[in-house]
Short mmCIF file of C-alpha atoms in Angstrom, two decimals:
data_model
loop_
_atom_site.label_atom_id
_atom_site.label_comp_id
_atom_site.label_asym_id
_atom_site.label_seq_id
_atom_site.Cartn_x
_atom_site.Cartn_y
_atom_site.Cartn_z
CA MET A 1 22.49 55.37 -4.40
CA ALA A 2 20.58 54.37 -7.38
CA LYS A 3 21.88 57.47 -9.13
CA ARG A 4 25.58 57.31 -8.30
CA TYR A 5 26.10 56.60 -12.01
CA THR A 6 24.00 58.69 -14.29
CA SER A 7 24.10 59.03 -18.01
CA ASN A 8 22.26 60.69 -20.83
CA LEU A 9 23.48 58.11 -23.32
CA THR A 10 21.03 56.42 -25.63
CA TRP A 11 21.76 53.04 -27.44
CA ASN A 12 23.00 54.90 -30.52
CA ASP A 13 25.65 56.83 -28.46
CA VAL A 14 27.07 53.71 -27.02
CA THR A 15 30.83 53.49 -27.38
CA PRO A 16 33.09 50.55 -26.52
CA GLU A 17 34.22 52.33 -23.24
CA SER A 18 30.77 53.03 -22.12
CA VAL A 19 29.76 49.50 -22.93
CA TYR A 20 32.60 48.52 -20.69
CA LEU A 21 31.49 50.91 -17.98
CA ASN A 22 27.97 49.95 -18.19
CA ARG A 23 28.83 46.26 -18.10
CA ARG A 24 30.97 46.79 -14.94
CA ASN A 25 28.19 48.88 -13.52
CA PHE A 26 25.77 46.07 -14.36
CA LEU A 27 28.02 43.40 -12.89
CA ALA A 28 28.71 45.52 -9.72
CA GLY A 29 25.05 46.13 -9.31
CA GLY A 30 24.48 42.50 -10.07
CA ALA A 31 26.82 41.32 -7.43
CA GLY A 32 25.10 43.35 -4.77
CA ALA A 33 21.78 42.36 -6.08
CA ILE A 34 22.62 38.56 -5.97
CA ALA A 35 22.81 39.03 -2.14
CA ALA A 36 19.43 40.87 -2.24
CA GLY A 37 18.01 38.20 -4.50
CA SER A 38 17.69 40.77 -7.34
CA ILE A 39 18.57 40.89 -10.96
CA ALA A 40 17.04 44.26 -11.88
CA GLY A 41 20.38 45.92 -11.52
CA PRO A 42 21.13 49.60 -11.16
CA ALA A 43 19.57 52.38 -13.09
CA ALA A 44 20.76 55.49 -14.70
CA ALA A 45 18.48 58.55 -15.35
CA THR A 46 17.88 59.64 -19.04
CA GLN A 47 16.56 62.57 -20.73
CA TYR A 48 13.29 60.70 -21.31
CA SER A 49 12.34 60.85 -17.65
CA THR A 50 9.96 63.29 -16.23
CA ASP A 51 10.94 65.30 -13.16
CA GLU A 52 7.51 64.87 -11.62
CA THR A 53 7.47 63.16 -8.21
CA PRO A 54 7.04 59.50 -8.58
CA ASN A 55 4.20 57.54 -6.77
CA THR A 56 5.28 55.61 -3.78
CA TRP A 57 6.27 51.90 -3.99
CA GLU A 58 3.05 51.17 -2.15
CA GLU A 59 0.90 53.02 -4.46
CA ILE A 60 2.44 51.42 -7.50
CA THR A 61 2.29 47.87 -6.08
CA GLN A 62 -1.09 47.98 -4.37
CA TYR A 63 -3.22 49.40 -7.09
CA ASN A 64 -3.06 47.46 -10.25
CA ASN A 65 -5.00 46.37 -13.32
CA PHE A 66 -3.81 42.79 -13.97
CA TYR A 67 -7.06 40.80 -14.85
CA GLU A 68 -5.06 37.54 -14.89
CA PHE A 69 -5.33 37.84 -11.05
CA GLY A 70 -8.89 39.33 -10.67
CA THR A 71 -10.59 42.51 -11.67
CA ASP A 72 -10.33 44.41 -8.40
CA LYS A 73 -7.33 46.84 -8.11
CA THR A 74 -6.17 45.15 -5.03
CA ASP A 75 -6.47 41.53 -6.45
CA PRO A 76 -3.05 41.48 -8.26
CA ALA A 77 -1.11 42.32 -5.04
CA LYS A 78 -3.16 39.62 -3.24
CA TYR A 79 -2.90 36.81 -5.66
CA ALA A 80 0.26 37.45 -8.00
CA GLY A 81 2.38 35.79 -5.31
CA ALA A 82 1.42 32.44 -7.00
CA LEU A 83 3.19 33.29 -10.16
CA THR A 84 6.54 31.62 -10.82
CA THR A 85 8.90 33.77 -12.78
CA SER A 86 11.97 31.73 -12.93
CA PRO A 87 12.82 30.22 -15.32
CA TRP A 88 11.52 32.69 -17.80
CA SER A 89 11.93 32.94 -21.56
CA ILE A 90 10.56 34.88 -24.40
CA GLU A 91 9.72 33.30 -27.69
CA ILE A 92 10.60 35.80 -30.51
CA GLY A 93 9.29 34.76 -33.78
CA GLY A 94 7.62 35.83 -37.09
CA LEU A 95 9.46 38.06 -39.42
CA VAL A 96 12.81 38.11 -37.73
CA ASP A 97 16.31 36.94 -38.65
CA LYS A 98 16.97 34.94 -35.56
CA PRO A 99 13.73 33.39 -34.27
CA GLY A 100 14.00 31.42 -31.14
CA THR A 101 13.33 31.05 -27.38
CA TYR A 102 15.45 33.65 -25.62
CA ASP A 103 16.09 33.13 -21.97
CA PHE A 104 15.28 36.01 -19.75
CA LYS A 105 18.78 35.97 -18.02
CA ASP A 106 20.47 35.92 -21.43
CA ILE A 107 18.47 38.91 -22.59
CA MET A 108 19.35 40.69 -19.36
CA SER A 109 23.02 40.07 -19.69
CA GLU A 110 22.84 41.79 -23.25
CA MET A 111 20.86 44.82 -22.23
CA THR A 112 21.73 48.05 -20.52
CA ILE A 113 19.38 48.77 -17.81
CA GLU A 114 18.30 52.35 -17.22
CA GLU A 115 15.80 54.19 -15.18
CA ARG A 116 12.84 55.89 -16.94
CA ILE A 117 10.52 57.87 -14.81
CA TYR A 118 7.28 57.89 -16.92
CA ARG A 119 3.79 59.16 -16.47
CA LEU A 120 1.17 56.32 -16.72
CA ARG A 121 -2.23 57.18 -17.70
CA CYS A 122 -5.03 54.55 -17.42
CA VAL A 123 -8.04 54.51 -19.73
CA GLU A 124 -10.15 54.65 -16.43
CA ALA A 125 -8.88 58.32 -16.11
CA TRP A 126 -6.46 57.85 -13.29
CA SER A 127 -2.73 58.31 -13.57
CA MET A 128 0.67 57.72 -11.72
CA VAL A 129 4.37 58.52 -12.14
CA ILE A 130 6.44 55.34 -12.21
CA PRO A 131 10.24 55.03 -11.96
CA TRP A 132 10.67 52.04 -14.28
CA ASN A 133 13.95 50.07 -14.87
CA GLY A 134 14.34 48.62 -18.19
CA PHE A 135 15.74 48.82 -21.68
CA GLU A 136 14.55 49.94 -25.08
CA LEU A 137 12.40 47.46 -26.87
CA ALA A 138 14.25 48.38 -30.07
CA ASP A 139 17.37 46.78 -28.54
CA LEU A 140 15.69 43.50 -28.04
CA LEU A 141 14.06 43.66 -31.48
CA ASN A 142 17.33 44.34 -33.09
CA MET A 143 18.95 41.56 -31.25
CA ALA A 144 16.48 39.19 -33.02
CA GLY A 145 16.89 41.13 -36.28
CA VAL A 146 13.70 42.62 -37.68
CA LYS A 147 12.98 41.73 -41.33
CA GLU A 148 12.02 44.36 -43.81
CA GLU A 149 8.50 43.20 -44.40
CA ALA A 150 7.66 43.42 -40.72
CA LYS A 151 5.12 46.23 -39.98
CA PHE A 152 3.67 45.28 -36.60
CA VAL A 153 4.59 43.70 -33.33
CA SER A 154 2.36 41.39 -31.24
CA PHE A 155 2.98 40.54 -27.61
CA GLU A 156 1.47 37.74 -25.55
CA THR A 157 1.17 37.36 -21.80
CA LEU A 158 1.88 34.04 -20.04
CA TYR A 159 -1.10 31.77 -20.01
CA ARG A 160 -0.84 29.61 -16.82
CA PRO A 161 -4.36 29.36 -15.31
CA GLU A 162 -3.08 27.14 -12.34
CA GLU A 163 -1.02 30.26 -11.20
CA MET A 164 -3.11 32.97 -12.68
CA TRP A 165 -6.74 32.27 -11.36
CA GLY A 166 -8.39 35.11 -13.39
CA GLN A 167 -7.56 33.06 -16.61
CA LYS A 168 -10.17 30.55 -15.39
CA LYS A 169 -12.82 33.25 -15.77
CA HIS A 170 -14.06 34.29 -19.18
CA TYR A 171 -14.30 38.04 -18.86
CA LEU A 172 -11.32 38.34 -21.33
CA VAL A 173 -10.01 35.99 -23.96
CA TRP A 174 -6.77 34.49 -22.80
CA PRO A 175 -3.88 34.79 -23.26
CA TYR A 176 -3.89 38.64 -23.09
CA THR A 177 -2.44 39.97 -26.31
CA GLU A 178 -1.36 43.43 -27.31
CA GLY A 179 0.26 44.99 -30.28
CA LEU A 180 2.17 47.99 -31.73
CA ARG A 181 3.01 49.37 -35.01
CA LEU A 182 6.68 48.74 -35.82
CA ASP A 183 7.66 52.44 -35.64
CA GLU A 184 5.89 52.64 -32.24
CA ALA A 185 7.81 49.64 -31.08
CA MET A 186 11.16 50.83 -32.22
CA HIS A 187 10.52 54.42 -30.57
CA PRO A 188 13.06 55.13 -27.85
CA LEU A 189 10.30 55.88 -25.37
CA THR A 190 9.10 52.38 -25.71
CA ILE A 191 10.69 50.18 -23.13
CA MET A 192 10.73 46.65 -21.78
CA ALA A 193 10.48 47.23 -17.96
CA THR A 194 12.19 44.66 -15.63
CA GLY A 195 12.05 46.68 -12.38
CA LEU A 196 10.69 49.48 -10.24
CA TYR A 197 12.66 51.72 -8.01
CA GLY A 198 15.77 49.75 -8.77
CA LYS A 199 14.23 46.56 -7.44
CA ASP A 200 13.03 43.45 -9.51
CA MET A 201 9.61 43.89 -11.15
CA PRO A 202 6.93 42.88 -8.53
CA ASN A 203 4.68 40.01 -9.86
CA GLN A 204 1.58 42.30 -9.63
CA ASN A 205 3.25 44.82 -11.94
CA GLY A 206 4.01 42.25 -14.62
CA ALA A 207 7.15 40.30 -13.59
CA PRO A 208 9.57 39.57 -14.84
CA ILE A 209 9.40 41.60 -17.97
CA ARG A 210 6.55 43.85 -19.41
CA LEU A 211 6.08 46.61 -22.03
CA VAL A 212 5.73 50.19 -21.10
CA VAL A 213 4.42 52.65 -23.80
CA PRO A 214 3.96 55.94 -21.94
CA TRP A 215 1.92 57.88 -24.54
CA LYS A 216 -0.72 55.19 -24.78
CA TYR A 217 -3.42 54.04 -22.20
CA GLY A 218 -2.02 51.57 -19.61
CA PHE A 219 -3.80 48.51 -21.11
CA LYS A 220 -1.39 48.70 -24.11
CA SER A 221 1.51 48.03 -21.69
CA ILE A 222 1.24 44.32 -21.63
CA LYS A 223 2.58 42.37 -18.65
CA SER A 224 4.64 39.15 -18.04
CA ILE A 225 5.38 38.78 -21.74
CA VAL A 226 6.42 35.26 -23.09
CA LYS A 227 5.95 35.88 -26.82
CA ILE A 228 6.79 38.63 -29.31
CA THR A 229 5.91 38.14 -32.93
CA LEU A 230 6.85 40.36 -35.89
CA LEU A 231 4.08 40.52 -38.40
CA GLU A 232 2.96 42.22 -41.59
CA GLU A 233 -0.59 42.68 -40.57
CA GLU A 234 -2.12 44.51 -37.57
CA PRO A 235 -2.53 41.86 -34.82
CA LEU A 236 -5.52 41.36 -32.66
CA THR A 237 -5.40 42.93 -29.18
CA SER A 238 -7.34 41.70 -26.12
CA TRP A 239 -9.50 44.75 -25.20
CA ASN A 240 -10.28 45.56 -28.74
CA VAL A 241 -11.52 41.93 -29.33
CA THR A 242 -13.63 42.26 -25.96
CA ASN A 243 -15.08 45.53 -26.73
CA SER A 244 -14.03 47.44 -29.91
CA ASP A 245 -16.26 50.35 -29.42
CA GLU A 246 -14.34 51.36 -26.16
CA TYR A 247 -10.73 50.16 -26.98
CA GLY A 248 -8.99 50.66 -30.22
CA PHE A 249 -5.72 49.29 -31.58
CA TYR A 250 -3.93 52.60 -31.15
CA ALA A 251 -5.13 53.72 -27.71
CA ASN A 252 -3.12 56.89 -27.71
CA VAL A 253 -3.82 59.12 -24.67
CA ASN A 254 -6.02 61.79 -26.21
CA PRO A 255 -8.19 64.20 -24.20
CA LEU A 256 -10.26 65.07 -27.27
CA VAL A 257 -11.38 61.68 -28.25
CA ASP A 258 -14.36 60.75 -26.26
CA HIS A 259 -14.69 57.33 -24.67
CA PRO A 260 -18.27 55.81 -24.07
CA ARG A 261 -17.27 55.13 -20.44
CA TRP A 262 -14.97 57.81 -19.14
CA SER A 263 -14.37 61.37 -20.20
CA GLN A 264 -10.68 61.56 -21.04
CA ALA A 265 -10.42 65.25 -20.54
CA THR A 266 -9.09 65.18 -17.13
CA GLU A 267 -7.49 62.55 -14.77
CA ARG A 268 -7.01 61.83 -11.09
CA ARG A 269 -3.37 61.36 -9.97
CA ILE A 270 -3.31 58.52 -7.50
CA GLY A 271 -1.84 59.41 -4.12
CA GLY A 272 -3.13 62.92 -3.66
CA GLY A 273 -5.74 62.01 -0.98
CA ILE A 274 -9.50 62.50 -1.19
CA PHE A 275 -9.36 66.27 -2.04
CA ALA A 276 -6.71 65.99 -4.65
CA LYS A 277 -7.56 68.18 -7.77
CA ARG A 278 -8.21 66.54 -11.16
CA ILE A 279 -5.53 67.50 -13.57
CA PRO A 280 -6.06 68.10 -17.36
CA THR A 281 -5.01 65.20 -19.54
CA LYS A 282 -2.36 66.06 -22.10
CA MET A 283 -2.35 64.93 -25.69
CA PHE A 284 -0.10 61.74 -25.97
CA ASN A 285 0.15 61.95 -22.15
CA GLY A 286 2.55 64.82 -22.55
CA TYR A 287 4.92 62.91 -24.88
CA GLY A 288 3.65 64.74 -28.06
CA ASP A 289 6.99 66.30 -28.80
CA GLU A 290 8.52 62.84 -29.17
CA VAL A 291 5.82 60.93 -30.80
CA ALA A 292 3.16 63.12 -32.58
CA ASP A 293 5.14 62.82 -35.90
CA MET A 294 4.25 59.15 -36.15
CA TYR A 295 0.61 59.97 -36.36
CA LYS A 296 0.79 62.85 -38.83
CA GLY A 297 -2.26 62.91 -41.21
CA MET A 298 -4.06 60.23 -39.23
CA ASP A 299 -7.58 60.84 -38.01
CA LEU A 300 -7.05 60.06 -34.37
CA ALA A 301 -10.78 59.92 -33.70
CA LYS A 302 -11.04 57.05 -36.18
CA TYR A 303 -7.86 55.38 -35.20
CA TYR A 304 -8.47 55.59 -31.45
CA MET B 1 -46.76 29.62 12.88
CA ALA B 2 -45.31 30.11 16.38
CA VAL B 3 -42.14 31.29 14.75
CA THR B 4 -43.98 33.83 12.58
CA ASP B 5 -45.90 35.09 15.60
CA THR B 6 -42.67 35.50 17.60
CA LEU B 7 -41.06 37.44 14.72
CA ASN B 8 -44.01 39.65 14.26
CA ARG B 9 -44.19 40.34 18.07
CA SER B 10 -40.37 41.18 18.35
CA ALA B 11 -40.63 43.30 15.20
CA ARG B 12 -43.47 45.33 16.84
CA ALA B 13 -41.26 45.88 19.88
CA ILE B 14 -38.48 47.47 17.72
CA PRO B 15 -38.83 51.19 17.42
CA VAL B 16 -38.39 52.52 13.84
CA TRP B 17 -35.49 54.87 14.95
CA VAL B 18 -33.35 51.78 15.46
CA ILE B 19 -33.44 51.18 11.72
CA TYR B 20 -32.14 54.65 11.01
CA ILE B 21 -29.43 54.26 13.53
CA LEU B 22 -28.35 50.76 12.20
CA GLY B 23 -28.63 52.22 8.60
CA ILE B 24 -26.20 55.06 9.43
CA LEU B 25 -23.57 52.50 10.54
CA PRO B 26 -22.20 51.74 7.05
CA LEU B 27 -21.62 55.53 6.48
CA ALA B 28 -19.90 55.81 10.00
CA TYR B 29 -17.69 52.90 8.88
CA ILE B 30 -16.82 54.59 5.55
CA ILE B 31 -15.98 57.81 7.13
CA PHE B 32 -13.86 56.08 9.95
CA ALA B 33 -11.93 53.97 7.28
CA THR B 34 -11.30 57.03 5.16
CA PHE B 35 -9.70 58.89 8.10
CA ALA B 36 -7.84 55.80 9.11
CA GLY B 37 -6.35 55.64 5.61
CA ALA B 38 -7.82 52.22 5.14
CA MET B 39 -9.62 52.92 1.81
CA GLY B 40 -6.77 51.90 -0.38
CA MET B 41 -4.68 53.76 -2.93
CA ASP B 42 -7.69 55.46 -4.57
CA PRO B 43 -9.97 56.30 -1.71
CA VAL B 44 -12.42 58.46 -3.76
CA LYS B 45 -13.31 55.61 -6.01
CA THR B 46 -13.62 53.32 -3.04
CA ILE B 47 -15.93 55.60 -1.16
CA GLU B 48 -18.05 56.13 -4.34
CA HIS B 49 -18.35 52.43 -4.99
CA GLU B 50 -19.10 51.51 -1.39
CA LEU B 51 -21.81 54.12 -1.13
CA GLY B 52 -23.34 52.85 -4.33
CA GLN B 53 -23.28 49.34 -3.19
CA TYR B 54 -25.02 50.16 0.12
CA ALA B 55 -27.62 52.15 -1.92
CA ILE B 56 -28.60 49.02 -3.88
CA ILE B 57 -28.47 46.72 -0.73
CA PHE B 58 -30.91 49.12 1.02
CA PHE B 59 -33.05 49.43 -2.01
CA ILE B 60 -33.28 45.63 -2.22
CA LEU B 61 -34.16 45.39 1.43
CA THR B 62 -36.86 47.95 1.05
CA LEU B 63 -38.51 45.97 -1.71
CA THR B 64 -38.30 42.63 0.02
CA ILE B 65 -40.61 43.91 2.87
CA THR B 66 -43.73 43.12 0.91
CA PRO B 67 -42.76 39.66 -0.50
CA ILE B 68 -41.68 38.59 3.03
CA ARG B 69 -45.07 39.50 4.46
CA GLN B 70 -46.89 37.81 1.52
CA LEU B 71 -44.80 34.62 1.43
CA ALA B 72 -43.72 34.18 5.08
CA GLY B 73 -46.43 36.19 6.93
CA VAL B 74 -43.79 38.22 8.69
CA ASN B 75 -44.93 41.75 8.77
CA LEU B 76 -42.03 44.31 8.74
CA ILE B 77 -44.06 47.00 6.85
CA ARG B 78 -43.50 49.60 9.56
CA PHE B 79 -39.74 49.52 8.69
CA ARG B 80 -40.22 49.98 4.88
CA ARG B 81 -40.34 53.67 4.91
CA SER B 82 -37.14 54.03 6.99
CA LEU B 83 -35.39 51.56 4.68
CA GLY B 84 -36.56 53.62 1.69
CA HIS B 85 -35.22 56.88 3.23
CA LEU B 86 -31.90 55.18 3.88
CA THR B 87 -31.74 53.95 0.22
CA PHE B 88 -32.28 57.53 -0.97
CA PHE B 89 -29.75 58.72 1.53
CA TYR B 90 -27.03 56.38 0.16
CA VAL B 91 -28.02 57.10 -3.45
CA PHE B 92 -27.67 60.80 -2.75
CA LEU B 93 -24.29 60.49 -1.02
CA HIS B 94 -23.07 58.37 -3.88
CA LEU B 95 -24.05 61.15 -6.30
CA LEU B 96 -22.62 63.90 -3.97
CA VAL B 97 -19.19 62.06 -3.87
CA TRP B 98 -19.29 61.88 -7.70
CA LEU B 99 -20.06 65.50 -8.01
CA GLY B 100 -17.74 66.92 -5.37
CA LEU B 101 -14.82 64.50 -4.72
CA ASP B 102 -14.61 62.71 -8.07
CA MET B 103 -15.62 65.25 -10.72
CA GLN B 104 -14.95 68.21 -8.44
CA LEU B 105 -17.88 70.22 -9.70
CA GLN B 106 -16.52 70.49 -13.30
CA TRP B 107 -20.08 71.01 -14.54
CA GLY B 108 -19.14 71.05 -18.29
CA GLN B 109 -17.45 67.65 -18.17
CA MET B 110 -20.24 66.29 -15.92
CA TRP B 111 -22.92 67.48 -18.19
CA THR B 112 -21.31 65.70 -21.20
CA ASP B 113 -20.86 62.68 -18.95
CA ILE B 114 -24.49 62.50 -18.04
CA LEU B 115 -25.44 62.88 -21.77
CA LYS B 116 -22.82 60.71 -23.37
CA ARG B 117 -21.85 57.99 -20.99
CA PRO B 118 -24.63 55.48 -20.94
CA TYR B 119 -24.00 54.20 -17.47
CA ILE B 120 -24.01 57.68 -15.98
CA THR B 121 -27.19 58.61 -17.94
CA ILE B 122 -28.98 55.55 -16.64
CA GLY B 123 -27.81 56.24 -13.09
CA MET B 124 -28.94 59.76 -13.37
CA VAL B 125 -32.45 58.89 -14.61
CA GLY B 126 -32.74 56.49 -11.82
CA PHE B 127 -31.91 59.18 -9.26
CA VAL B 128 -34.49 61.60 -10.78
CA LEU B 129 -37.10 58.94 -10.67
CA LEU B 130 -36.42 58.59 -6.91
CA LEU B 131 -36.97 62.31 -6.27
CA PRO B 132 -40.75 62.31 -6.24
CA VAL B 133 -40.77 59.04 -4.43
CA MET B 134 -38.55 60.55 -1.59
CA ALA B 135 -40.58 63.84 -1.64
CA THR B 136 -43.86 62.00 -1.00
CA SER B 137 -42.48 59.42 1.40
CA ASN B 138 -44.37 60.84 4.48
CA ASP B 139 -47.85 60.72 5.98
CA THR B 140 -48.85 64.32 4.84
CA SER B 141 -48.23 63.30 1.20
CA ILE B 142 -50.47 60.26 1.50
CA ARG B 143 -53.26 62.37 2.87
CA ARG B 144 -52.71 65.10 0.34
CA LEU B 145 -52.51 62.92 -2.78
CA GLY B 146 -54.91 60.30 -1.59
CA ALA B 147 -53.84 56.74 -1.28
CA ALA B 148 -54.39 55.72 -4.95
CA SER B 149 -52.24 58.47 -6.64
CA TRP B 150 -49.74 58.33 -3.80
CA ARG B 151 -49.27 54.60 -4.59
CA LYS B 152 -48.77 55.49 -8.30
CA VAL B 153 -45.94 57.83 -7.41
CA GLN B 154 -44.39 55.25 -5.21
CA LYS B 155 -44.34 52.69 -8.01
CA LEU B 156 -41.44 54.67 -9.69
CA VAL B 157 -39.31 52.60 -7.33
CA TYR B 158 -39.54 49.64 -9.78
CA PRO B 159 -38.03 51.36 -12.73
CA ALA B 160 -35.51 53.15 -10.39
CA ILE B 161 -34.17 49.97 -8.83
CA PHE B 162 -33.86 48.33 -12.30
CA LEU B 163 -31.85 51.43 -13.57
CA GLY B 164 -29.74 51.31 -10.41
CA ALA B 165 -28.85 47.57 -10.97
CA LEU B 166 -28.22 48.16 -14.56
CA HIS B 167 -25.96 51.21 -13.76
CA TYR B 168 -24.03 48.87 -11.42
CA VAL B 169 -23.58 46.15 -14.21
CA MET B 170 -22.57 48.74 -16.79
CA VAL B 171 -19.90 50.35 -14.59
CA GLN B 172 -17.96 47.15 -14.79
CA LYS B 173 -15.54 46.93 -17.83
CA VAL B 174 -16.38 43.20 -18.01
CA TRP B 175 -19.26 40.89 -16.90
CA GLU B 176 -18.72 40.48 -13.22
CA ALA B 177 -20.32 38.18 -10.80
CA GLU B 178 -21.04 40.61 -8.05
CA SER B 179 -23.03 43.05 -9.95
CA MET B 180 -24.74 40.28 -11.83
CA ILE B 181 -25.94 38.88 -8.47
CA TYR B 182 -27.52 42.06 -7.47
CA MET B 183 -29.19 42.40 -10.88
CA GLY B 184 -30.48 38.82 -10.48
CA ILE B 185 -32.01 39.62 -7.09
CA VAL B 186 -33.50 42.85 -8.44
CA LEU B 187 -35.05 40.89 -11.45
CA VAL B 188 -36.61 38.25 -9.12
CA LEU B 189 -38.16 41.06 -6.96
CA LEU B 190 -39.45 42.83 -10.14
CA VAL B 191 -40.88 39.57 -11.63
CA TYR B 192 -42.47 38.73 -8.35
CA ARG B 193 -44.14 42.22 -8.05
CA LEU B 194 -45.30 42.19 -11.65
CA ARG B 195 -46.82 38.72 -11.15
CA SER B 196 -48.55 39.65 -7.82
CA LEU B 197 -49.81 43.01 -9.46
CA LYS B 198 -51.29 41.02 -12.35
CA LEU B 199 -52.69 38.40 -9.98
CA GLY B 200 -54.31 41.05 -7.84
CA ALA B 201 -55.93 42.69 -10.89
CA LEU B 202 -57.13 39.35 -12.02
CA LEU B 203 -58.85 38.59 -8.67
CA LYS B 204 -60.39 41.89 -8.57
CA LYS B 205 -61.81 41.38 -12.07
CA ASN B 206 -63.09 37.89 -10.99
CA ARG B 207 -64.69 39.22 -7.99
CA SER B 208 -66.43 42.06 -9.80
CA ALA B 209 -67.67 39.63 -12.51
#
């Protein structure tokens, strides 16, 4: 049923009629979803999706890195229930025309939700295929109006230790922050995900709204975002601050750049059982055709 | 002292093979849980980590036998060898799972991992140090080597357990309580051993003087 309405349209192709259709679709889905307590809405497949078989709902929601809820892979599923995600708003500021606090519901009413089936490659050398629902980050940034001087975008996760017990520990500096170069942020592959498998984003996966940058290691795809700032300078990012030898600002998936902790040449796809074969890791996680141009002439071993 | 006597008497009544049987139980549980699908979404990693954790637990138990005798007068020395063998058994299985299930015998990648990833290098050195210890962990070797040189070989367990605990701490991406607790216990055991070795040497010197 999720694919009863499919489209290959991108934001640039949007015509008044399709806006109308999408809106109707969104409202229709919304009406059904209200009964189910959902606001993720329906999803349409696009040309950016992989045709690889997605991981199961269980795999995607029971195996997470979300250190705000503990460092074990099973901790987020256990403890993220404590997080309140409504009301939710995102403070968009810095070098934008319309800075302010944007309510999550208002953002959702402006955006077209589509399905993006992306590979996710963790820096720990495991991977999944995940059917996200969301919208392009560019749409949100354009809504706020990016000023010409802006070169970078920084993101911040909610800081609420009473609901996120991991924030009482000091293994990372809180709140979690991440960042992208502006061209990376505006790239059509970069999305703000608000759901999985057509359902609302589960708390352990970064509810209600998170970043997904499929050609970068998973830690770049920051969860439960409350703040987005447009900047002229490269922002600080959490893992880079914690251990700069191991985690760079760019963190592009790259089988050739060595990591002091894990070889990045191959990866284990979650869900294959104990005898599943390792698969070779692809440059830019297989999204090279779309993104390699942005890094032309850059020494990727230096800017890792 | 009645308690100590009772403990010592009951310890003497337990045959050593009981330790081996008990020591195999964690492995039985891991195998059972794997086939029952209870090892989570990434069973290979879970198996690997559990085996590593049992290795360090058995290693710590092995090295507490002597302090327990010296401090509490409870003599469990006849179980020490079996605990040592179990330690090696779990270290070896941990390594085998890494070789076979995790890295899947990709020798090139493993070799660079051993050379370039410090925590793997350290774990591997620890394992290599245990090889002569394990190979001489029998009565024949004591007779052949003589007690003094045999004891020297067995002292490799001290650097090995330190490297094992360090390997565990370094595997974690951030400083984590669990691995730090194991490291703490190992350090206490090592400091105790060093002090009693020094004390022993000092006493010997005084006696001969």
